[in-house]
């Protein structure tokens, strides 16, 4: 079969700029073949090379005494004591989920699970952060239905509990939903597997499912804006099979225990190309591939198709030769393909052959280590406009409206489609501040959360970046867990636009400052750019997945009010900040003002106080104050416990103090003696004030009263009504 002629149009279709193609010509001293063009396109696109962001990613804190492995591997790894390690990462599947919501979301889950078990860890939890267009947009309901079904379908069949996440709506995501998937696993700290190849002449083995034509060009598609022809890109979306992935997990962990594995790499974006190049590059070795040995499910596949296919449930391994028969027997037992498709070589060369014919012969390092890196021009985001006059709305009306609004209504419709109890170690289910999963066979618990407030990031990227980290820190602290580390998923528009690049730079600066101040290094992550459709960008959305450790799950706090007559104490300072609040947006139709500032020293102090109170058993319920302010936090605590409360304003206008979104705050309840709480807060320089008590069947906020029954109907009713159920 003859290969297409390299033309300017073909080069552009592969996402390569003219200067990048000239760089290829200079590297090779000749024109590339069609297969070579595809390989360069895959390795040099934004999705694989991070060419617009890596200059800034290097500024993030990535080390600490708890960090075993930071960014650069399939997933990050932290030490959780007792010879155990937590392995975790978050990645996006945004573009595929717009084109084909079910498979886009499902294969996003499958891909992130492979990143974790490729390191030798058994996945124990999954989370997701989902953002959709406006509820009244004609495509939103279909995309929500498909994405949620895809997340649940894959995770449930694979057998991992989906324990937490986010779901939000905004018109900025009308043409570009976000599907960020996070997976968390456990491994023995001395039995971790890495991707760097080692040893010359070692066999390279293909593992898992067969290769098909699904996903060809997927990484390139994910590195481009969408236009009116987005639906035509459906063939670039992969098709997942969670049952095959479950067999691949078990076979891979058994293979690792056999001692046969020298190195191993997931076949994710750009498939065979990226996995082979990364293994060789990290090990300072070359790679030879013989594609006729690649297991395929379709006839007459070309070298180009095999190299760029993103078929799911596949891995690449460098094998200890003496263990070949044992390794093959394991994969035969699990009815998975096992094929030697190449070997490592000493020279810097990526040689791809099909039936003896050379299809690509490239310097391997040029594909990875010397990929383009840009210092793109960027503009700081202009200061936001001031908040215009805000008429005061009665607290009862405001609370009822907020609790039934798209971003604050119950997500039960979503998470009840996920199996969040499989493996029997989930000890705090969806609906709380953070999920908690027991470390199997111990009393330790991993606390997990996913957080960001895009409307803050849009108004002030640096403050928004700080707040994303602080919000996760707060949610982990609210269950009693010590925050340890984070993964990030940086979702932005077109970085070639200085305004968008400025959003990325600002958010990374804020994230870095917060991670340093709160001792939560970034150990893994993903960057998803070009999230634009017909020139309209998403809100800047740097999702933070945070992990914390509870020494004893018996000490875990929950948000539910426990009994009547308990005192409610507010920790942290309240000024009534309404800029960029949901109160302002949902009740006044205004998206204006600066977001609330984040005082990182105060965040740390408040978090330490709360964790200390929980550890000493001094509080009965804890909730971090987040979107919607004190009023919404109190309502969530009341609904969770089925107990009302009567609360006074801590000062100022009722609507501002109850629904303002000042940062660094927590609500705690105590049975009788409040003095130890006040003393602990005072010692740490944290503001504390009694604001009311639990009891009754209503929520009384200042002069407003709402029954729990009415509140529950509004809160639980929005999502089913929106989905037509």
XYZ file of C-alpha atoms in Angstrom:
725
model
C 0.000 0.000 0.000
C 1.518 3.331 -1.068
C 1.808 6.084 1.513
C 0.340 9.566 0.954
C 2.607 12.299 -0.331
C 3.708 14.823 2.302
C 2.021 18.126 1.497
C 1.446 21.364 3.377
C -2.160 20.321 3.910
C -1.165 16.932 5.324
C 1.362 18.586 7.646
C -1.303 20.979 8.937
C -3.761 18.105 9.419
C -1.180 16.511 11.705
C -1.141 19.606 13.927
C 2.399 20.637 12.962
C 3.240 24.271 12.323
C 5.508 25.126 9.363
C 8.445 25.943 11.653
C 7.986 22.622 13.473
C 8.013 20.744 10.183
C 11.182 22.621 9.211
C 12.679 21.489 12.496
C 11.906 17.891 11.503
C 13.603 18.417 8.143
C 16.677 19.833 9.866
C 16.813 16.912 12.331
C 16.519 14.243 9.680
C 18.292 15.910 6.767
C 15.446 14.615 4.598
C 11.672 14.574 4.327
C 9.914 12.180 6.717
C 7.852 9.245 5.552
C 4.117 9.283 6.199
C 4.580 7.021 9.230
C 7.406 9.201 10.515
C 5.237 12.299 10.109
C 2.555 10.606 12.202
C 5.093 9.683 14.877
C 6.402 13.250 15.104
C 2.849 14.569 15.179
C 1.997 12.268 18.072
C 5.097 13.020 20.107
C 5.232 16.754 19.461
C 1.581 17.598 19.999
C 0.517 19.522 23.077
C -1.131 16.509 24.695
C 2.107 14.491 24.816
C 4.908 17.055 24.854
C 3.483 19.827 27.093
C 5.361 22.204 24.824
C 3.410 25.290 25.962
C 3.293 24.497 29.660
C 6.438 22.663 30.767
C 8.391 25.880 31.294
C 5.839 26.819 33.954
C 5.255 23.316 35.286
C 8.904 23.232 36.362
C 8.138 26.010 38.871
C 5.744 23.827 40.891
C 6.939 22.224 44.155
C 7.232 18.475 43.543
C 9.353 17.157 46.394
C 9.036 16.503 50.103
C 9.848 13.835 52.671
C 6.604 12.044 51.784
C 7.309 11.961 48.021
C 8.677 8.711 46.578
C 8.150 9.646 42.929
C 7.132 13.006 41.515
C 6.028 14.025 38.013
C 7.424 12.219 34.982
C 6.196 8.682 35.543
C 2.809 7.116 34.880
C 1.622 8.346 38.301
C 2.939 10.045 41.433
C 3.808 8.107 44.575
C 3.814 9.119 48.237
C 4.849 7.292 51.396
C 1.972 6.570 53.801
C 4.048 4.671 56.373
C 4.318 1.021 57.339
C 6.116 0.222 54.081
C 3.085 1.277 52.041
C 2.768 3.757 49.211
C -0.147 5.615 47.663
C -0.032 5.943 43.864
C -2.310 8.486 42.182
C -2.869 10.720 39.187
C -5.535 12.724 37.381
C -5.948 13.034 33.603
C -8.402 14.569 31.158
C -10.545 13.074 28.424
C -12.271 16.288 27.428
C -12.293 16.318 23.636
C -13.333 12.651 23.242
C -16.164 13.146 25.735
C -17.660 15.951 23.659
C -17.602 13.832 20.510
C -18.766 10.553 22.065
C -19.703 11.104 25.736
C -20.019 7.492 26.891
C -16.811 6.111 25.392
C -14.920 9.349 25.963
C -15.599 9.221 29.693
C -15.272 5.435 29.968
C -11.852 5.317 28.323
C -10.737 8.270 30.450
C -11.434 6.142 33.507
C -9.712 3.128 31.941
C -6.626 5.119 31.031
C -6.091 6.585 34.483
C -6.589 3.189 36.141
C -3.826 1.762 33.908
C -1.513 4.616 34.886
C -1.870 3.480 38.501
C -1.556 -0.281 38.144
C 1.300 0.105 35.665
C 3.284 1.293 38.698
C 2.523 -1.943 40.553
C -0.375 -0.561 42.597
C -3.842 -2.023 42.965
C -6.443 0.712 42.341
C -8.600 1.301 45.431
C -10.576 4.412 44.477
C -11.607 6.605 41.560
C -12.830 10.201 41.455
C -13.930 12.495 38.664
C -14.370 16.208 38.081
C -17.034 16.917 35.466
C -18.001 20.263 33.960
C -20.825 20.706 31.530
C -22.454 23.503 29.546
C -25.451 25.509 30.649
C -28.393 23.294 31.639
C -30.571 24.911 28.950
C -28.079 24.230 26.144
C -29.524 21.631 23.735
C -26.528 19.280 24.044
C -25.942 19.441 27.797
C -28.428 16.796 28.935
C -27.189 14.254 26.362
C -23.563 14.852 27.306
C -24.294 14.608 31.045
C -26.182 11.350 30.532
C -23.430 9.812 28.394
C -20.492 10.935 30.543
C -22.021 9.800 33.841
C -23.004 6.460 32.299
C -19.486 6.063 30.878
C -17.774 6.803 34.196
C -20.063 4.408 36.029
C -20.063 1.748 33.342
C -16.292 1.423 33.242
C -15.560 1.839 36.949
C -18.375 -0.450 38.076
C -17.425 -3.248 35.688
C -13.732 -2.935 36.494
C -14.530 -3.141 40.209
C -13.138 0.056 41.710
C -15.224 2.330 43.954
C -15.957 5.776 42.524
C -15.980 7.757 45.746
C -15.944 11.469 44.989
C -15.664 14.342 42.572
C -17.371 17.440 41.230
C -20.173 18.274 38.801
C -20.694 21.871 37.682
C -22.453 23.736 34.882
C -21.547 26.913 33.008
C -22.169 28.238 29.520
C -18.398 28.425 28.937
C -18.413 24.607 28.688
C -21.250 24.461 26.123
C -18.989 23.254 23.346
C -16.292 21.672 25.465
C -17.208 19.647 28.568
C -14.436 18.622 30.926
C -13.986 15.037 32.071
C -11.101 14.788 34.544
C -10.584 11.278 35.933
C -8.488 10.469 39.016
C -7.374 7.068 40.256
C -5.716 6.110 43.539
C -3.914 2.860 44.270
C -1.889 1.137 46.970
C 1.448 -0.628 46.631
C 4.315 -1.857 48.760
C 6.862 0.929 48.791
C 9.646 -1.486 47.832
C 7.697 -3.045 44.933
C 7.117 -0.132 42.603
C 7.649 -0.427 38.849
C 8.934 2.315 36.576
C 8.938 2.917 32.834
C 12.626 3.468 32.066
C 13.993 0.658 29.896
C 17.341 -0.878 30.884
C 19.692 -3.356 29.308
C 20.636 -3.744 25.644
C 19.032 -6.522 23.611
C 16.119 -6.927 25.997
C 12.821 -8.068 24.503
C 9.996 -5.527 24.274
C 6.660 -7.189 24.893
C 3.170 -6.095 23.917
C 0.540 -6.969 26.542
C -3.245 -6.906 26.708
C -5.908 -6.359 24.068
C -5.488 -6.333 20.307
C -4.812 -3.187 18.284
C -7.543 -1.745 16.109
C -8.151 1.465 14.225
C -10.025 3.193 17.063
C -8.328 6.250 18.446
C -5.929 6.774 15.526
C -4.869 10.412 15.835
C -6.591 10.856 19.198
C -3.713 12.696 20.867
C -3.467 15.111 17.955
C -7.229 15.687 18.069
C -6.937 16.424 21.805
C -4.350 19.110 21.017
C -6.582 21.167 18.745
C -9.544 23.472 19.010
C -12.942 22.246 17.888
C -14.737 23.823 14.965
C -18.132 23.238 13.429
C -16.892 19.855 12.152
C -16.231 18.419 15.642
C -18.702 15.567 15.167
C -16.666 14.300 12.223
C -13.826 13.422 14.616
C -15.818 10.553 16.125
C -13.455 7.880 14.672
C -10.613 9.254 16.836
C -12.438 8.272 20.043
C -11.318 4.992 21.605
C -13.616 2.159 22.620
C -13.110 0.649 26.064
C -13.670 -2.808 27.535
C -13.554 -2.748 31.353
C -13.674 -6.538 31.658
C -10.513 -6.826 29.567
C -8.924 -4.136 31.728
C -9.789 -6.066 34.888
C -8.029 -9.136 33.452
C -5.106 -6.933 32.435
C -4.838 -5.620 36.010
C -4.711 -9.094 37.514
C -2.318 -10.411 34.885
C -0.011 -7.405 35.250
C 0.189 -7.616 39.041
C 0.838 -11.373 38.799
C 3.503 -10.734 36.173
C 5.184 -8.160 38.404
C 5.232 -10.610 41.297
C 7.002 -13.137 39.047
C 10.093 -10.933 38.680
C 9.834 -10.845 34.884
C 9.356 -7.084 34.507
C 12.325 -4.782 33.883
C 10.139 -1.783 33.004
C 6.555 -1.227 31.997
C 4.517 1.553 30.406
C 0.835 2.095 29.729
C -0.157 2.587 26.092
C -2.155 5.784 26.534
C -2.104 8.835 24.304
C -0.358 8.084 20.989
C -0.383 4.385 21.866
C 2.563 2.282 20.782
C 4.528 5.331 19.649
C 4.505 7.216 22.940
C 4.988 4.173 25.161
C 7.991 2.866 23.197
C 9.644 6.278 22.865
C 9.188 7.160 26.547
C 10.626 3.841 27.719
C 13.652 4.257 25.487
C 14.161 7.920 26.292
C 14.038 7.441 30.074
C 16.483 4.543 29.845
C 18.861 6.254 27.356
C 18.304 3.406 24.915
C 17.062 2.947 21.385
C 14.127 0.787 20.318
C 13.461 -1.526 17.369
C 9.834 -2.540 16.689
C 8.668 -5.295 14.340
C 5.040 -4.455 13.695
C 4.123 -7.722 12.013
C 4.181 -9.204 15.530
C 1.671 -6.698 16.959
C -1.644 -8.442 17.729
C -4.325 -6.760 15.600
C -8.088 -7.153 15.368
C -8.449 -5.672 11.879
C -6.934 -6.778 8.604
C -4.368 -4.883 6.563
C -3.472 -2.332 9.201
C -0.674 -0.037 8.081
C 2.379 0.865 10.113
C 0.936 4.359 10.522
C -2.294 2.974 11.986
C -0.553 0.552 14.322
C 1.825 3.195 15.620
C -0.907 5.787 16.267
C -3.824 3.612 17.331
C -5.107 4.384 20.837
C -6.937 1.104 21.304
C -7.487 0.553 24.993
C -6.296 -1.993 27.564
C -2.737 -2.306 26.222
C 0.706 -2.054 27.821
C 4.325 -2.306 26.757
C 7.004 -4.042 28.814
C 10.712 -4.702 28.760
C 11.070 -8.335 29.772
C 13.754 -10.290 31.584
C 14.549 -12.879 28.859
C 14.883 -15.831 31.229
C 11.314 -15.249 32.403
C 9.663 -15.246 28.969
C 7.906 -18.595 29.254
C 6.627 -17.870 32.746
C 5.390 -14.436 31.701
C 3.669 -15.773 28.589
C 1.902 -18.447 30.628
C 0.450 -15.795 32.938
C -1.056 -13.850 30.056
C -2.284 -17.006 28.352
C -4.072 -17.909 31.584
C -5.844 -14.544 31.606
C -6.660 -14.873 27.864
C -4.685 -11.774 26.920
C -2.211 -11.181 24.135
C 1.499 -11.497 24.864
C 3.806 -10.792 21.933
C 7.474 -9.904 21.587
C 7.374 -6.940 19.227
C 10.899 -5.572 19.458
C 14.076 -5.102 21.478
C 16.189 -2.430 23.103
C 19.360 -1.253 21.357
C 22.317 0.862 22.444
C 22.115 3.588 19.803
C 19.788 6.596 19.837
C 17.418 5.181 17.245
C 13.715 4.454 16.862
C 13.479 1.859 14.107
C 10.029 0.684 13.033
C 9.675 -2.179 10.558
C 6.721 -4.014 9.043
C 7.443 -7.351 7.359
C 11.086 -6.365 7.065
C 10.367 -3.007 5.393
C 11.590 0.059 7.281
C 8.661 2.392 7.950
C 10.399 4.792 10.343
C 14.033 5.369 11.241
C 14.351 8.301 13.613
C 16.623 9.615 16.371
C 14.656 8.589 19.465
C 15.794 11.455 21.700
C 14.569 13.966 19.139
C 11.054 12.623 19.549
C 10.939 13.139 23.293
C 13.708 15.068 24.999
C 14.167 17.649 22.242
C 10.506 18.190 21.390
C 9.607 21.855 20.899
C 9.300 23.956 24.039
C 7.701 27.365 23.860
C 7.866 30.429 26.068
C 4.593 31.755 24.768
C 3.730 35.411 25.236
C 1.189 35.984 27.964
C -0.893 38.802 29.324
C -1.943 39.119 32.956
C -5.670 39.032 33.514
C -7.030 42.575 33.993
C -8.315 43.392 37.484
C -11.975 42.424 37.754
C -14.701 45.027 37.895
C -16.117 45.994 41.254
C -19.340 44.450 42.500
C -22.219 46.776 41.683
C -25.059 47.445 44.071
C -26.527 44.178 45.380
C -30.123 44.308 46.670
C -30.539 42.212 49.790
C -32.650 39.066 49.420
C -34.235 37.431 52.493
C -32.086 34.596 53.792
C -34.843 31.967 53.587
C -35.566 32.685 49.921
C -31.857 32.878 49.104
C -31.036 29.589 50.839
C -33.869 27.711 49.157
C -32.852 29.034 45.733
C -29.174 28.265 46.203
C -29.703 24.730 47.486
C -31.825 23.956 44.431
C -29.490 25.602 41.908
C -27.514 23.580 39.326
C -24.111 23.901 41.045
C -25.332 23.289 44.615
C -28.167 20.774 44.176
C -27.579 17.219 45.365
C -25.420 15.070 43.079
C -27.162 11.916 44.270
C -28.499 11.276 40.746
C -24.869 11.126 39.613
C -23.132 9.165 42.335
C -25.866 6.600 42.811
C -24.917 5.372 39.324
C -21.424 4.627 40.615
C -20.547 1.635 42.755
C -18.892 3.451 45.637
C -18.812 0.480 48.040
C -17.112 -2.241 45.975
C -13.972 -3.617 47.725
C -15.742 -2.887 51.052
C -13.220 -0.283 52.259
C -15.147 2.945 51.621
C -15.779 4.508 55.024
C -16.970 7.961 53.923
C -19.220 7.916 50.893
C -19.934 10.644 48.319
C -21.710 13.688 49.688
C -19.230 14.685 52.394
C -16.279 17.062 52.424
C -13.898 14.335 51.226
C -14.157 10.633 50.561
C -12.334 8.275 52.911
C -11.136 4.804 51.927
C -9.621 2.414 54.449
C -6.141 1.093 53.689
C -7.154 -2.552 53.477
C -6.318 -4.613 56.533
C -5.411 -1.560 58.646
C -7.113 1.256 60.529
C -5.477 3.889 58.317
C -7.572 5.824 55.852
C -6.878 7.740 52.651
C -8.908 10.932 52.315
C -9.512 12.015 48.717
C -10.997 15.102 47.107
C -11.127 16.985 43.804
C -11.494 20.768 43.833
C -11.356 24.003 41.866
C -13.556 27.091 41.498
C -13.278 28.156 37.845
C -15.221 31.399 38.284
C -12.501 32.533 40.714
C -9.753 31.502 38.279
C -11.378 33.478 35.478
C -11.571 36.657 37.570
C -8.098 36.347 39.131
C -6.058 33.312 37.990
C -3.435 33.545 40.726
C -5.961 33.772 43.566
C -8.042 31.081 41.872
C -5.037 28.781 41.674
C -4.325 29.314 45.370
C -7.948 28.670 46.248
C -8.097 25.378 44.320
C -5.304 23.988 46.492
C -6.657 25.568 49.685
C -10.134 24.177 48.986
C -8.744 20.657 48.756
C -6.642 21.221 51.882
C -9.787 22.360 53.699
C -11.853 19.354 52.608
C -9.174 16.888 53.710
C -8.751 18.664 57.051
C -12.524 18.618 57.588
C -12.534 14.809 57.825
C -9.442 14.802 60.058
C -6.849 13.838 57.429
C -3.377 15.358 57.153
C -2.989 16.627 53.562
C 0.056 15.011 51.939
C 0.219 15.765 48.221
C -1.774 16.609 45.117
C -2.177 15.888 41.436
C -3.379 18.546 38.999
C -5.343 18.642 35.774
C -4.827 22.008 34.101
C -7.687 22.659 31.653
C -7.426 25.841 29.572
C -8.186 27.277 26.151
C -5.779 28.046 23.320
C -2.322 28.896 24.739
C -1.392 30.708 21.530
C -3.679 33.509 22.710
C -1.754 35.654 25.242
C -4.875 36.162 27.359
C -5.384 32.407 27.740
C -1.684 31.795 28.322
C -1.853 34.440 31.054
C -4.604 32.456 32.758
C -2.423 29.342 32.712
C 0.611 31.204 34.067
C -1.399 32.907 36.805
C -3.074 29.710 37.963
C 0.235 27.823 38.079
C 1.770 30.625 40.138
C -1.119 30.441 42.592
C -1.005 26.651 42.768
C 2.734 26.713 43.398
C 2.441 29.273 46.183
C -0.332 27.321 47.908
C 1.357 23.940 47.556
C 4.531 25.367 49.100
C 2.701 27.057 51.977
C 0.545 24.015 52.742
C 3.229 21.324 52.235
C 1.240 19.565 49.519
C 3.607 19.035 46.569
C 2.308 18.236 43.093
C 3.449 14.688 42.317
C 1.650 14.026 39.033
C -0.736 15.660 36.624
C -1.970 16.467 33.170
C -2.336 19.549 31.004
C -5.290 19.868 28.631
C -5.130 22.893 26.347
C -7.049 24.058 23.275
C -10.363 23.561 25.066
C -12.145 25.924 22.720
C -14.999 25.516 20.271
C -15.373 27.997 17.434
C -13.170 30.456 19.311
C -14.956 30.277 22.669
C -12.739 29.065 25.521
C -13.731 27.269 28.684
C -13.237 28.941 32.038
C -9.681 28.326 33.294
C -10.102 25.105 35.285
C -6.975 23.861 37.117
C -8.504 20.891 38.939
C -6.633 19.761 42.058
C -6.905 16.169 43.276
C -5.644 16.039 46.857
C -4.756 13.078 49.065
C -4.504 13.001 52.853
C -3.902 10.387 55.521
C -5.958 9.476 58.577
C -3.998 7.437 61.133
C -7.239 5.867 62.387
C -10.538 5.924 60.498
C -12.363 5.623 63.831
C -11.399 9.276 64.435
C -12.838 10.442 61.100
C -15.189 13.423 61.203
C -18.368 13.785 59.155
C -20.482 16.819 58.343
C -23.854 15.590 59.651
C -25.357 17.208 62.746
C -25.397 14.458 65.376
C -28.026 15.570 67.907
C -30.185 18.460 69.068
C -28.878 21.180 71.352
C -25.242 21.191 70.229
C -23.329 24.449 69.850
C -22.257 25.574 66.387
C -18.916 27.372 66.187
C -17.511 29.183 63.160
C -13.737 29.066 62.752
C -12.107 31.626 60.462
C -12.804 35.253 59.718
C -16.002 36.414 57.993
C -16.225 39.692 56.100
C -19.129 38.888 53.782
C -17.243 38.617 50.477
C -19.763 38.500 47.635
C -17.446 38.931 44.628
C -17.785 35.942 42.234
C -20.083 34.204 44.722
C -22.857 31.833 43.735
C -25.257 34.115 45.628
C -24.322 36.921 43.268
C -24.567 34.713 40.165
C -27.638 32.625 40.922
C -29.830 35.222 42.634
C -28.683 38.432 40.960
C -27.464 37.194 37.562
C -24.068 38.843 38.032
C -20.628 37.343 37.435
C -18.504 40.206 38.651
C -16.085 41.336 41.313
C -12.844 39.907 42.597
C -12.850 36.435 44.138
C -12.269 36.191 47.893
C -8.568 36.469 48.751
C -6.751 33.431 50.120
C -4.556 33.905 53.191
C -2.363 30.799 53.043
C -0.948 31.221 56.550
C -4.484 31.480 57.919
C -5.531 28.422 55.877
C -2.729 26.390 57.386
C -3.444 27.560 60.925
C -7.174 26.847 60.660
C -6.579 23.425 59.129
C -4.178 22.460 61.898
C -6.674 23.559 64.547
C -9.491 21.558 62.960
C -7.392 18.415 62.594
C -6.309 18.737 66.220
C -9.906 19.112 67.423
C -10.975 16.060 65.431
C -8.027 13.986 66.610
C -8.842 14.773 70.239
C -12.532 13.983 69.800
C -13.575 17.498 70.807
C -16.044 18.122 67.950
C -19.039 16.110 66.781
C -19.435 17.416 63.221
C -17.151 19.386 60.898
C -17.720 21.006 57.525
C -15.490 23.218 55.413
C -17.256 26.399 54.289
C -17.070 26.536 50.496
C -19.420 27.550 47.668
C -22.506 29.332 48.972
C -20.880 30.311 52.256
C -22.046 29.578 55.798
C -25.703 29.246 54.826
C -25.135 26.442 52.338
C -22.654 24.661 54.635
C -25.176 24.706 57.487
C -27.915 23.417 55.184
C -25.720 20.527 54.050
C -24.929 19.625 57.659
C -28.600 19.789 58.605
C -29.809 17.696 55.666
C -27.113 15.089 56.275
C -28.158 14.711 59.916
C -31.873 15.342 59.578
C -31.625 18.004 62.293
C -32.278 21.723 61.940
C -30.458 24.671 63.498
C -30.906 28.240 64.622
C -28.064 30.567 63.710
C -27.401 34.261 64.095
C -25.351 36.362 61.724
C -21.712 36.764 62.792
C -22.069 40.456 61.859
C -22.940 42.710 58.924
C -25.622 42.270 56.256
C -27.321 38.908 56.629
C -27.046 37.943 52.956
C -23.345 38.808 52.777
C -22.382 37.069 56.003
C -24.482 33.962 55.352
C -23.716 33.577 51.631
C -20.406 35.387 51.148
C -17.563 33.031 50.262
C -14.737 34.195 52.547
C -11.995 31.572 52.584
C -10.314 29.572 55.343
C -13.467 28.800 57.351
C -14.977 25.742 59.032
C -18.143 24.992 60.972
C -17.856 22.642 63.965
C -20.356 21.405 66.527
C -19.658 20.510 70.161
C -21.794 18.712 72.720
C -21.379 20.921 75.780
C -18.099 22.642 76.601
C -17.088 25.170 73.927
C -14.108 26.542 75.827
C -11.503 24.010 74.578
C -12.415 24.881 70.993
C -12.082 28.615 71.613
C -8.791 28.067 73.447
C -7.303 25.962 70.635
C -8.341 28.545 68.057
C -7.017 31.476 70.096
C -3.669 29.734 70.635
C -3.294 29.405 66.866
C -4.498 32.930 66.089
C -7.663 31.623 64.375
C -10.895 33.564 64.730
C -13.706 31.626 66.458
C -17.274 32.564 67.337
C -20.424 30.817 68.568
C -23.180 31.376 66.008
C -26.028 29.121 67.129
C -27.143 25.615 67.971
C -28.598 22.512 66.385
C -32.204 21.449 66.856
C -35.705 21.441 65.439
C -36.942 20.723 61.938
C -36.119 24.090 60.382
C -33.064 26.081 59.487
C -33.272 29.562 60.950
C -30.759 32.003 59.454
C -31.145 35.368 61.132
C -34.683 36.495 60.300
C -35.349 33.762 57.744
C -36.749 30.259 58.329
C -36.780 27.289 55.945
C -38.147 23.847 56.797
C -35.838 20.887 56.261
C -38.581 19.262 54.213
C -38.750 22.172 51.754
C -34.991 22.402 51.630
C -34.621 18.685 50.932
C -37.201 18.815 48.145
C -35.362 21.681 46.438
C -31.931 20.165 46.992
C -32.754 16.625 45.890
C -35.167 17.570 43.131
C -33.132 19.598 40.678
C -30.986 16.895 39.078
C -33.728 14.292 38.493
C -36.000 17.033 37.102
C -33.235 18.279 34.802
C -32.596 14.768 33.487
C -36.319 14.188 33.042
C -36.622 11.444 35.667
